PDB file of C-alpha atoms in Angstrom:
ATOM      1  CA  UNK O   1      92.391 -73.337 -59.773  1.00 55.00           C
ATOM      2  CA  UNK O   2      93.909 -72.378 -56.661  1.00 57.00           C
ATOM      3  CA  UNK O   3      96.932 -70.959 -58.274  1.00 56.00           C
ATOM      4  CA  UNK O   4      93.786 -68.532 -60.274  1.00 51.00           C
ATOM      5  CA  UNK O   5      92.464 -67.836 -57.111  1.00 51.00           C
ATOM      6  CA  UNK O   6      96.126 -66.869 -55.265  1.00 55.00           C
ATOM      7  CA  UNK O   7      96.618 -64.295 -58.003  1.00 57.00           C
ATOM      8  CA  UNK O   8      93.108 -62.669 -57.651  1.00 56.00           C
ATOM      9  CA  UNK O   9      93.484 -62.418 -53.679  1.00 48.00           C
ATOM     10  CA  UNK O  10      96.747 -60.721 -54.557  1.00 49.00           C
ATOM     11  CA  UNK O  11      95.855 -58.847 -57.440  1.00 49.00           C
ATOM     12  CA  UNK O  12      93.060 -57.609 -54.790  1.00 44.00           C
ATOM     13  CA  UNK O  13      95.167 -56.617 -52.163  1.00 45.00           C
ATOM     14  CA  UNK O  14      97.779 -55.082 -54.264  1.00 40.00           C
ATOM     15  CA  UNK O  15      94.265 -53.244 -55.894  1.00 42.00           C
ATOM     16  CA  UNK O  16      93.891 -52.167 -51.877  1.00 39.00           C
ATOM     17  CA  UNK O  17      97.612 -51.275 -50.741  1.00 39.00           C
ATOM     18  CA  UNK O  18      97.481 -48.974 -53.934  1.00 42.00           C
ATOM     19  CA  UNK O  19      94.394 -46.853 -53.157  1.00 39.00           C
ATOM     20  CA  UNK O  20      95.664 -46.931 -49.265  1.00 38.00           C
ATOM     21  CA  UNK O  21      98.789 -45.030 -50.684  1.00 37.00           C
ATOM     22  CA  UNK O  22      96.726 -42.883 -53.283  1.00 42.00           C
ATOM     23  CA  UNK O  23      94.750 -41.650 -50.065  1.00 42.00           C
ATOM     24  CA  UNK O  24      97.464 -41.272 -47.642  1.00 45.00           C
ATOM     25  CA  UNK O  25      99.555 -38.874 -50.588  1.00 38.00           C
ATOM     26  CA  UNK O  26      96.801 -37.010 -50.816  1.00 46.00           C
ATOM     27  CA  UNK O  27      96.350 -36.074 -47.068  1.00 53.00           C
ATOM     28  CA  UNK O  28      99.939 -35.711 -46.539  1.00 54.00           C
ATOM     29  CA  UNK O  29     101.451 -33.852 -49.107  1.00 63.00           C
ATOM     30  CA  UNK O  30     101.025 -30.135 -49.910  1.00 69.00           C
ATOM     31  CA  UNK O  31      98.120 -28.622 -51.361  1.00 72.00           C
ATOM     32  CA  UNK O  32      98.876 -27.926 -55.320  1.00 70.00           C
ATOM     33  CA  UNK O  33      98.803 -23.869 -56.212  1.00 76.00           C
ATOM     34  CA  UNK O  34      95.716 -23.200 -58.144  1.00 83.00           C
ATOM     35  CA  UNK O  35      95.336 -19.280 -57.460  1.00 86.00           C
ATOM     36  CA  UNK O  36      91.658 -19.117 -58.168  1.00 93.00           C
ATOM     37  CA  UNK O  37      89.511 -16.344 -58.737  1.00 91.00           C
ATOM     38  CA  UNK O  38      87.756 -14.724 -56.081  1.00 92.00           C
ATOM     39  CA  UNK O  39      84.073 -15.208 -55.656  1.00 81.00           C
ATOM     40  CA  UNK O  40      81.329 -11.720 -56.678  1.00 86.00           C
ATOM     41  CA  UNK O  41      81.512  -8.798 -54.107  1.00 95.00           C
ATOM     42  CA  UNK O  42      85.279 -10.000 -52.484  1.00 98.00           C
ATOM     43  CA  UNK O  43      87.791  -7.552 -52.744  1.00 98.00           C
ATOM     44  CA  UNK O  44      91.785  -9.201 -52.687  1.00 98.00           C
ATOM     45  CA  UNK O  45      93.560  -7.224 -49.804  1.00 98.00           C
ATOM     46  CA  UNK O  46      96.969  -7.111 -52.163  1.00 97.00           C
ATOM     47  CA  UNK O  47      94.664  -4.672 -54.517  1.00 97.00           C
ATOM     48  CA  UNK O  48      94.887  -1.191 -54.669  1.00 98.00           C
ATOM     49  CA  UNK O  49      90.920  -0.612 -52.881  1.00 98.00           C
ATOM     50  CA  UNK O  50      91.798  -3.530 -51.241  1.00 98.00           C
ATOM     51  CA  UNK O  51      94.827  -1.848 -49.011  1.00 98.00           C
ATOM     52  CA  UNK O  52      92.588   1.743 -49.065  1.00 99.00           C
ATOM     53  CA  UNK O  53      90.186  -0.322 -46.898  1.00 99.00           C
ATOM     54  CA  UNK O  54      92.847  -1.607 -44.492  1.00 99.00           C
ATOM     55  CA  UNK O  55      94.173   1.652 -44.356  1.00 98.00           C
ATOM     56  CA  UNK O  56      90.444   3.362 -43.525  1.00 98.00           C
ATOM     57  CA  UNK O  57      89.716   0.434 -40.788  1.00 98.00           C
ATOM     58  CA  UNK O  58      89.344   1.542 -37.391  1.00 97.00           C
ATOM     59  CA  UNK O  59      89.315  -2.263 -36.192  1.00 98.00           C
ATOM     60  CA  UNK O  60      92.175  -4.013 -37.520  1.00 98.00           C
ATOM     61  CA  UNK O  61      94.366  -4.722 -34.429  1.00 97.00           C
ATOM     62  CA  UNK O  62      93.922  -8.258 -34.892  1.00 97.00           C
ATOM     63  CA  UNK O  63      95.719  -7.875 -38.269  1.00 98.00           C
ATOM     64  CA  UNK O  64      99.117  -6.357 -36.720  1.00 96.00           C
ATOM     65  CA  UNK O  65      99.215  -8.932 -34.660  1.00 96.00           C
ATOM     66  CA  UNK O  66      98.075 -12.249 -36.656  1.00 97.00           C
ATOM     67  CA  UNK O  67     100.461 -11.111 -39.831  1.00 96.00           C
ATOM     68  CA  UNK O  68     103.788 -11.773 -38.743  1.00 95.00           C
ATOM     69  CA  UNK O  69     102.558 -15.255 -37.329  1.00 96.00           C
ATOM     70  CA  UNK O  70     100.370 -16.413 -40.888  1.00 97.00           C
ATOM     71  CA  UNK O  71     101.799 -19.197 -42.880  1.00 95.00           C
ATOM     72  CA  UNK O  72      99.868 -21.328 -45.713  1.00 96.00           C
ATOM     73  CA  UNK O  73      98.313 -24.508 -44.568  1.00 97.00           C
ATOM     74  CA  UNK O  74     100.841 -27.197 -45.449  1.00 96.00           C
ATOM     75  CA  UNK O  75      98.175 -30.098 -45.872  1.00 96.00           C
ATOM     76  CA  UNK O  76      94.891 -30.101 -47.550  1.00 93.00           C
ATOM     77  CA  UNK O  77      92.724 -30.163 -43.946  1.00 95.00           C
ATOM     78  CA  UNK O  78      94.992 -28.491 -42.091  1.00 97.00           C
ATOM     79  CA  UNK O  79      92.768 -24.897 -42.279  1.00 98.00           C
ATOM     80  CA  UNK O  80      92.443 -25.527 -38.573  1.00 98.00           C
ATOM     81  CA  UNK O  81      96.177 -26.297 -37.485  1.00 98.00           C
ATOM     82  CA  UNK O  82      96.840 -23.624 -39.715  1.00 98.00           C
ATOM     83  CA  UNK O  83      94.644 -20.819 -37.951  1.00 99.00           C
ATOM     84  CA  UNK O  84      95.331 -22.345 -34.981  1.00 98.00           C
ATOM     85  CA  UNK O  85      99.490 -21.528 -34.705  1.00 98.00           C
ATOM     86  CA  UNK O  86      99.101 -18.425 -36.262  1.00 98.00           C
ATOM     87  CA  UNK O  87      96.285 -17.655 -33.441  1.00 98.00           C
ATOM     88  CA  UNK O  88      98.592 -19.240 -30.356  1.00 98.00           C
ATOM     89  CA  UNK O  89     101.597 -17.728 -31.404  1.00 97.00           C
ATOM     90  CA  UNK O  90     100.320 -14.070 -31.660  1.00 97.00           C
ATOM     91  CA  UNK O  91      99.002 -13.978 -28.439  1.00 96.00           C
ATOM     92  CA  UNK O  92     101.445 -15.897 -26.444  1.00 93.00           C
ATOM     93  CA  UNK O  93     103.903 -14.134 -28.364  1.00 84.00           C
ATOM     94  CA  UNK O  94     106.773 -12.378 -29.270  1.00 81.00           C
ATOM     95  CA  UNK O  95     108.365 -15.850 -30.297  1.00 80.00           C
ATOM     96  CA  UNK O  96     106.583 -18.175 -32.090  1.00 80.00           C
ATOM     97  CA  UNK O  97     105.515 -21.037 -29.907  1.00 88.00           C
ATOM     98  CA  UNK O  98     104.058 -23.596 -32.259  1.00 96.00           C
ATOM     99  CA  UNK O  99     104.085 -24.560 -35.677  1.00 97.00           C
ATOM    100  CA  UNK O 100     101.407 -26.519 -37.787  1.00 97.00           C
ATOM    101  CA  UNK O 101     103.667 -29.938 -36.296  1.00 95.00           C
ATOM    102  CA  UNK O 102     104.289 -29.264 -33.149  1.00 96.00           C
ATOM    103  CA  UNK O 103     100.737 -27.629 -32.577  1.00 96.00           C
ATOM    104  CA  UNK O 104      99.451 -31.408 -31.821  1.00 98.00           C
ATOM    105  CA  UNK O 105     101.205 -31.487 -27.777  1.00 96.00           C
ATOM    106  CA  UNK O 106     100.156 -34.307 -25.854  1.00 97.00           C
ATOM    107  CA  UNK O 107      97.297 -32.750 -25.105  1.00 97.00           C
ATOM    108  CA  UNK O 108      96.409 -31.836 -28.250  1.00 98.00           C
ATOM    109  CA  UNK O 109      96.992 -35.624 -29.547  1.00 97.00           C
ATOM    110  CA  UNK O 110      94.556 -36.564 -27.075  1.00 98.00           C
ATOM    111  CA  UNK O 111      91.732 -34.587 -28.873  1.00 98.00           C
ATOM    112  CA  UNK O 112      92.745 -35.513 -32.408  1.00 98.00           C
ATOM    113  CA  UNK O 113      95.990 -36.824 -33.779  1.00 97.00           C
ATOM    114  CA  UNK O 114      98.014 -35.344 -36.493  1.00 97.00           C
ATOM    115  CA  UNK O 115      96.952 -38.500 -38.422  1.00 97.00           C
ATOM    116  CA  UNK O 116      93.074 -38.050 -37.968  1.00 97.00           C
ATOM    117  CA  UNK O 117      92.943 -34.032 -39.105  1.00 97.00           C
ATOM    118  CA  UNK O 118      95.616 -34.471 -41.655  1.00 97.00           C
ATOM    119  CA  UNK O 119      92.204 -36.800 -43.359  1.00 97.00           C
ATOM    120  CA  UNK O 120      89.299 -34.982 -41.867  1.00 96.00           C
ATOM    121  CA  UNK O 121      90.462 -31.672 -40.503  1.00 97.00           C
ATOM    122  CA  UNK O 122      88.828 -29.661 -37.259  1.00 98.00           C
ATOM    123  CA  UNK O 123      85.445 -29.058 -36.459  1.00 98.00           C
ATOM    124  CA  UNK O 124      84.649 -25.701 -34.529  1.00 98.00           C
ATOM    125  CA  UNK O 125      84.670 -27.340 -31.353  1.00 98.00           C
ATOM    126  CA  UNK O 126      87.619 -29.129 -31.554  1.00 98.00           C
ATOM    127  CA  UNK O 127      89.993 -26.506 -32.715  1.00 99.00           C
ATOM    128  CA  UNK O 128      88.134 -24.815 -29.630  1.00 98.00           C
ATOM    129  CA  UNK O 129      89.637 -27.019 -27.424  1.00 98.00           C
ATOM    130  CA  UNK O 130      92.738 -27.372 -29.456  1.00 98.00           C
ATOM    131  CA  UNK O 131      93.220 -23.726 -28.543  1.00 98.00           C
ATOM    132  CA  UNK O 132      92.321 -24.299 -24.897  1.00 98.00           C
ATOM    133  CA  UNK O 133      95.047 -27.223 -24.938  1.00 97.00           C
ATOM    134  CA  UNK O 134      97.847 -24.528 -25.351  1.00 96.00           C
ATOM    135  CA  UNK O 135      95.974 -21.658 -22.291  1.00 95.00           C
ATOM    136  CA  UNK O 136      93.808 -19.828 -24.666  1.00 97.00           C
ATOM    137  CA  UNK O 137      90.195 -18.767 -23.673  1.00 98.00           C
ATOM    138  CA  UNK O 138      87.978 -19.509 -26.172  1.00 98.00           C
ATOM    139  CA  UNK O 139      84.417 -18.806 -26.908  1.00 98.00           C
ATOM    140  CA  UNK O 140      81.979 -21.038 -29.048  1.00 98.00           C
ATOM    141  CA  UNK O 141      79.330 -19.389 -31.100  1.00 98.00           C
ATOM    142  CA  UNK O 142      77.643 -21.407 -33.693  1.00 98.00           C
ATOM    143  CA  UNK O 143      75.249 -19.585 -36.267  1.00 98.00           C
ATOM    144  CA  UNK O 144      72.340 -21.089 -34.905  1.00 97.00           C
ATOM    145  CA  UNK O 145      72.451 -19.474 -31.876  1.00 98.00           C
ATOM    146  CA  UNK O 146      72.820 -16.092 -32.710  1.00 97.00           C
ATOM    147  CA  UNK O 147      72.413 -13.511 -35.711  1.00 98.00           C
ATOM    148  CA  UNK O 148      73.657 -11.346 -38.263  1.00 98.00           C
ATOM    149  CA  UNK O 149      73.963  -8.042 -35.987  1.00 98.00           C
ATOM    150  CA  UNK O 150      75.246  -9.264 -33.097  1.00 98.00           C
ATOM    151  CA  UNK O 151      78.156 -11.351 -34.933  1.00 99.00           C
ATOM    152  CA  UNK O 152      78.577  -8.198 -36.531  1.00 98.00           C
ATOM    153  CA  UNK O 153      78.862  -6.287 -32.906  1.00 98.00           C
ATOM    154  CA  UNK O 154      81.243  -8.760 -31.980  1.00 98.00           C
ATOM    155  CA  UNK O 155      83.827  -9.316 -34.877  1.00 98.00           C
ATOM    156  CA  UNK O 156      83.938  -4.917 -34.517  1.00 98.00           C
ATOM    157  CA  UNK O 157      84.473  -4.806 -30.800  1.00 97.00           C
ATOM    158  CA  UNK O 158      87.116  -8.094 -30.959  1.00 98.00           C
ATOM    159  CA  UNK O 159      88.869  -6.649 -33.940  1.00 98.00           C
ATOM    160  CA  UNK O 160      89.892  -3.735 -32.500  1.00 96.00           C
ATOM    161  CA  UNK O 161      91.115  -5.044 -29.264  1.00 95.00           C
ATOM    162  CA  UNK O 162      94.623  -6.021 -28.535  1.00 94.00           C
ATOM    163  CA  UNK O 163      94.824  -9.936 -27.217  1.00 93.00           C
ATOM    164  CA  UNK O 164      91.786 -11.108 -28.567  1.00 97.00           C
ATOM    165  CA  UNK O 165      91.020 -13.012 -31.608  1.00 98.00           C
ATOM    166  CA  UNK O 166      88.092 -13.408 -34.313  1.00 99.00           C
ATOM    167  CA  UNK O 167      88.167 -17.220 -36.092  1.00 99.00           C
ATOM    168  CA  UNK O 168      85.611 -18.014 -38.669  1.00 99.00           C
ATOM    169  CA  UNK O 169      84.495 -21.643 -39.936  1.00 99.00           C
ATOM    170  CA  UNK O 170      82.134 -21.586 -42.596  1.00 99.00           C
ATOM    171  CA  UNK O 171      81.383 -23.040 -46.227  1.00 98.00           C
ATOM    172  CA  UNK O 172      83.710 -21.888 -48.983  1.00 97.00           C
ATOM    173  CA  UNK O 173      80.462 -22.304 -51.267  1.00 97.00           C
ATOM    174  CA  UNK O 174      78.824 -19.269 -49.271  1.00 96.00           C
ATOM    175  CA  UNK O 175      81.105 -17.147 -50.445  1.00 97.00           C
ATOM    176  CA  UNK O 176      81.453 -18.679 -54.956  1.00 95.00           C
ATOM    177  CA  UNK O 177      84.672 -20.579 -53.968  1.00 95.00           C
ATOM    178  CA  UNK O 178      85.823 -23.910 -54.936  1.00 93.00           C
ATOM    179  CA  UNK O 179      85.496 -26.325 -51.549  1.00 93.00           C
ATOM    180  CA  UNK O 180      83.663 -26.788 -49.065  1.00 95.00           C
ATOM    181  CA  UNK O 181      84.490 -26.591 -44.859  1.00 97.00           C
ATOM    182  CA  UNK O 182      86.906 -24.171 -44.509  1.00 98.00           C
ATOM    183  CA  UNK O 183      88.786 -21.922 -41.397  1.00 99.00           C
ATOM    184  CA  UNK O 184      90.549 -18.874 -41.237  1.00 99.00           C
ATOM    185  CA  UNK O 185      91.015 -15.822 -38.682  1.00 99.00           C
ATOM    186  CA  UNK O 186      89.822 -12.578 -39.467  1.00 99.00           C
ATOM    187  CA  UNK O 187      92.162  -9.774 -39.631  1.00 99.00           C
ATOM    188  CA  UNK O 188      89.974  -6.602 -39.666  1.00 99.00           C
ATOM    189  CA  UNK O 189      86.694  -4.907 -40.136  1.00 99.00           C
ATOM    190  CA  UNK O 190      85.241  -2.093 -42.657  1.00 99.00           C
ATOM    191  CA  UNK O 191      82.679  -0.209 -41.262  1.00 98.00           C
ATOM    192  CA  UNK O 192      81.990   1.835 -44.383  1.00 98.00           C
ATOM    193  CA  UNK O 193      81.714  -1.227 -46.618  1.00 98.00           C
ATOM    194  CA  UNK O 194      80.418  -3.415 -43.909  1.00 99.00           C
ATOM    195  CA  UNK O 195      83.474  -5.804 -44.829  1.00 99.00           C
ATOM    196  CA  UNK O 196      85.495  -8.489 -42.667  1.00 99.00           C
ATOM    197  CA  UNK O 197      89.240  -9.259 -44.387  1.00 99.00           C
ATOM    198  CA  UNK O 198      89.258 -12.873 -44.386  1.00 99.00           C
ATOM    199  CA  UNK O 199      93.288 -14.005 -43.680  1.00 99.00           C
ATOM    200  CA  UNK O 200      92.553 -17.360 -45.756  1.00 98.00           C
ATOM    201  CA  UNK O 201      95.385 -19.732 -45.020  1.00 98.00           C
ATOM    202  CA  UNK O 202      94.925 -21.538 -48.104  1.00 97.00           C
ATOM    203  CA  UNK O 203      97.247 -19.199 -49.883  1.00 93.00           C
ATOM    204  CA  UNK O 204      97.420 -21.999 -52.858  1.00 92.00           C
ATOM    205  CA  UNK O 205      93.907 -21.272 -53.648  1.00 95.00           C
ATOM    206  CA  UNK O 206      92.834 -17.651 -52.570  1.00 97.00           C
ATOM    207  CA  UNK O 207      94.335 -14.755 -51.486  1.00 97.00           C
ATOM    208  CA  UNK O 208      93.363 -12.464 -48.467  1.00 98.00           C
ATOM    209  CA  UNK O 209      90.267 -11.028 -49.067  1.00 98.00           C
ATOM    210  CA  UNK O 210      87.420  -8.537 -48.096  1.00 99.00           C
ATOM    211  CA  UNK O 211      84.282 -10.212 -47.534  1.00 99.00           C
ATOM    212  CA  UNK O 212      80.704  -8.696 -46.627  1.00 98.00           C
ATOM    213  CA  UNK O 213      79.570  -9.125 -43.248  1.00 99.00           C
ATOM    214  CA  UNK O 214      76.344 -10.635 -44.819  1.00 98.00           C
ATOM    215  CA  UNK O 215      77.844 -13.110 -47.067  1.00 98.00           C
ATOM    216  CA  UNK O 216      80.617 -14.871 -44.343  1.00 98.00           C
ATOM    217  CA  UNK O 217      77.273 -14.854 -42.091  1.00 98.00           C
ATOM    218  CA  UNK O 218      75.575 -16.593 -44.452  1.00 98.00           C
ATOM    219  CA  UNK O 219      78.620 -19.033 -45.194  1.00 98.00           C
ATOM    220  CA  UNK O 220      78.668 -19.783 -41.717  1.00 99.00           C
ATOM    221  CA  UNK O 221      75.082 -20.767 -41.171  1.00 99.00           C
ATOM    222  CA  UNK O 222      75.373 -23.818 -42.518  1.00 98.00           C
ATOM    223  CA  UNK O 223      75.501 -27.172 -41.321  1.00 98.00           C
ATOM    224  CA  UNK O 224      78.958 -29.121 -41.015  1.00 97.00           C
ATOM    225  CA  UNK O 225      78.543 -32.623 -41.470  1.00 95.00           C
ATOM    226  CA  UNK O 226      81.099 -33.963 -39.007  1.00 94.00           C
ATOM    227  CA  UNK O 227      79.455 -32.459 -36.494  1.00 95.00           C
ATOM    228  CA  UNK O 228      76.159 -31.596 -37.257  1.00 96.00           C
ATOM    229  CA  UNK O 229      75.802 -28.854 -35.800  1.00 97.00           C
ATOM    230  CA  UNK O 230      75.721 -25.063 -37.833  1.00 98.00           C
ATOM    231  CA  UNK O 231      79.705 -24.023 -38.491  1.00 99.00           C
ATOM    232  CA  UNK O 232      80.209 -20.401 -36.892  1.00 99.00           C
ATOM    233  CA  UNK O 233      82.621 -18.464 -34.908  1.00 99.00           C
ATOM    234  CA  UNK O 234      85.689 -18.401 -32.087  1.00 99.00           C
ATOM    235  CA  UNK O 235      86.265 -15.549 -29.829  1.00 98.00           C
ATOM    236  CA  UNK O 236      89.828 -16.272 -28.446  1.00 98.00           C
ATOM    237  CA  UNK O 237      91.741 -14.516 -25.785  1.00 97.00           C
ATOM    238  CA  UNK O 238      94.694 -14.958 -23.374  1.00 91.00           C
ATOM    239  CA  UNK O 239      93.970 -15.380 -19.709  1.00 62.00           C
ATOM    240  CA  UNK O 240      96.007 -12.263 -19.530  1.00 49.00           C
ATOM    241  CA  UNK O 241      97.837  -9.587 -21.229  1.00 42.00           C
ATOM    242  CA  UNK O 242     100.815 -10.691 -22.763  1.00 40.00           C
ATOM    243  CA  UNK O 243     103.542  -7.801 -23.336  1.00 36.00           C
TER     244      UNK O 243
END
C-alpha cells in the first residue's frame, strides 16, 4: 500500500514538473511565424497603397527615426520590451543603447523582472515607468480619460515632431486579429485616410500596417485585466534634444 501510494505522489509530481516545463517553454522561447491575415479596413505598409500613404504623410518623423531601431519581439509577452528598446534607443540614439535583454537595468528589475513579463508582459503603466527607468519623459493617457479627437490631435502633432514618441496598447480583437493585449509604437499618420501605421513588433504574426484612427481608438478603450484600468496611449520624449 505504501509502495501504491509512493508511485502516485511521484507520478503526481512528475505530472507537475512536466506542466512547470510546458509553461516555462512557452514563455521563453520564440514566438512561432504564423503570418496572418490582416483584419477589414488595414492596409500592410509593404503594399503598393500601403507605401503611397507613407509617401503622402506629412507626420511620419517618428517613422525615420523608430525604423532603424525595430526588431520582432523575441518572446510571446515581450510587445512591451519590444516597443520599449526600439523607443529608448531612437531617442537616446545614434547607437543602440538597449536590447530586449538588457532593457531590464537594475532599475528596471525593480519594477518587473525579465522572469515576470516574459509570463505576463507590461501593462501601460509599467512600461511607462520602464521608459522613465532609462531618462525618458513619458506621458500616461488611458482611453477613459480622453476621446477620439483629441488622441487624434495628439498622435498628428507627436508624429511629426522630432524626439518624441507615440506608443499604443490596445486589444488586438479591436482591430479582427488573433490575441488579445497587445503594444506597439506608431510610426506615422494619414491625414487623407485618417490612418495611424501601426509598427507591430510581432512580425511572426502581422506585418506593419495602416489602421483607422477610429478603429485603434476603439481597440484601446478597452479594459486590461491586469490592471483594470482602460489600455490607451504613451507620449514619450527625451528631457532634451539629442543630436
Amino acid at each position: 500500500m505504501r509502495r501504491v501510494l509512493r508511485w502516485g505522489a511521484f507520478g503526481v509530481l512528475a505530472t507537475a514538473l512536466l506542466m512547470a516545463a510546458g509553461v516555462a517553454w512557452y514563455a521563453f522561447s520564440a514566438p512561432p511565424v504564423e503570418n496572418l491575415p490582416l483584419g477589414a479596413e488595414l492596409i500592410a505598409a509593404s503594399s503598393r497603397d500601403g507605401r503611397a500613404l507613407l509617401l503622402a504623410s506629412p507626420s511620419k518623423t517618428d517613422h525615420g527615426q523608430l525604423e532603424p531601431f525595430l526588431l520582432p519581439q523575441k518572446r510571446r509577452a515581450f510587445c512591451g520590451p519590444a516597443t520599449g528598446a526600439a523607443v529608448i534607443n531612437a531617442a537616446l540614439g545614434p547607437q543602440p543603447r538597449v536590447n530586449q535583454s538588457t532593457l531590464f537595468s537594475p532599475a528596471v528589475r525593480a519594477i518587473k523582472s525579465e522572469l515576470a513579463v516574459s509570463f505576463a508582459g507590461l501593462t501601460l503603466e509599467e512600461l511607462a515607468r520602464v521608459l522613465r527607468a532609462h531618462g525618458l519623459q513619458v506621458r500616461i493617457v488611458h482611453a477613459e480619460n480622453t476621446d477620439l479627437a483629441s488622441f487624434r490631435t495628439a498622435a498628428q502633432a507627436t508624429l511629426s515632431e522630432p524626439h518624441t514618441f507615440l506608443v499604443a496598447n490596445y486589444d488586438r480583437r479591436g482591430l479582427g486579429q488573433s490575441g488579445a493585449g497587445h503594444i506597439s509604437p506608431i510610426g506615422a499618420f494619414s491625414p487623407a485616410t485618417d490612418r495611424l501605421l501601426v509598427l507591430d513588433v510581432a512580425a511572426h504574426k502581422y506585418p506593419y500596417a495602416w489602421v483607422p484612427v477610429s478603429r485603434l481608438w476603439d481597440a484601446m478603450n478597452t479594459v486590461d485585466a491586469d490592471s483594470g484600468r482602460t489600455r490607451g496611449y504613451l507620449l514619450v520624449t527625451t528631457a532634451a534634444p539629442h543630436e
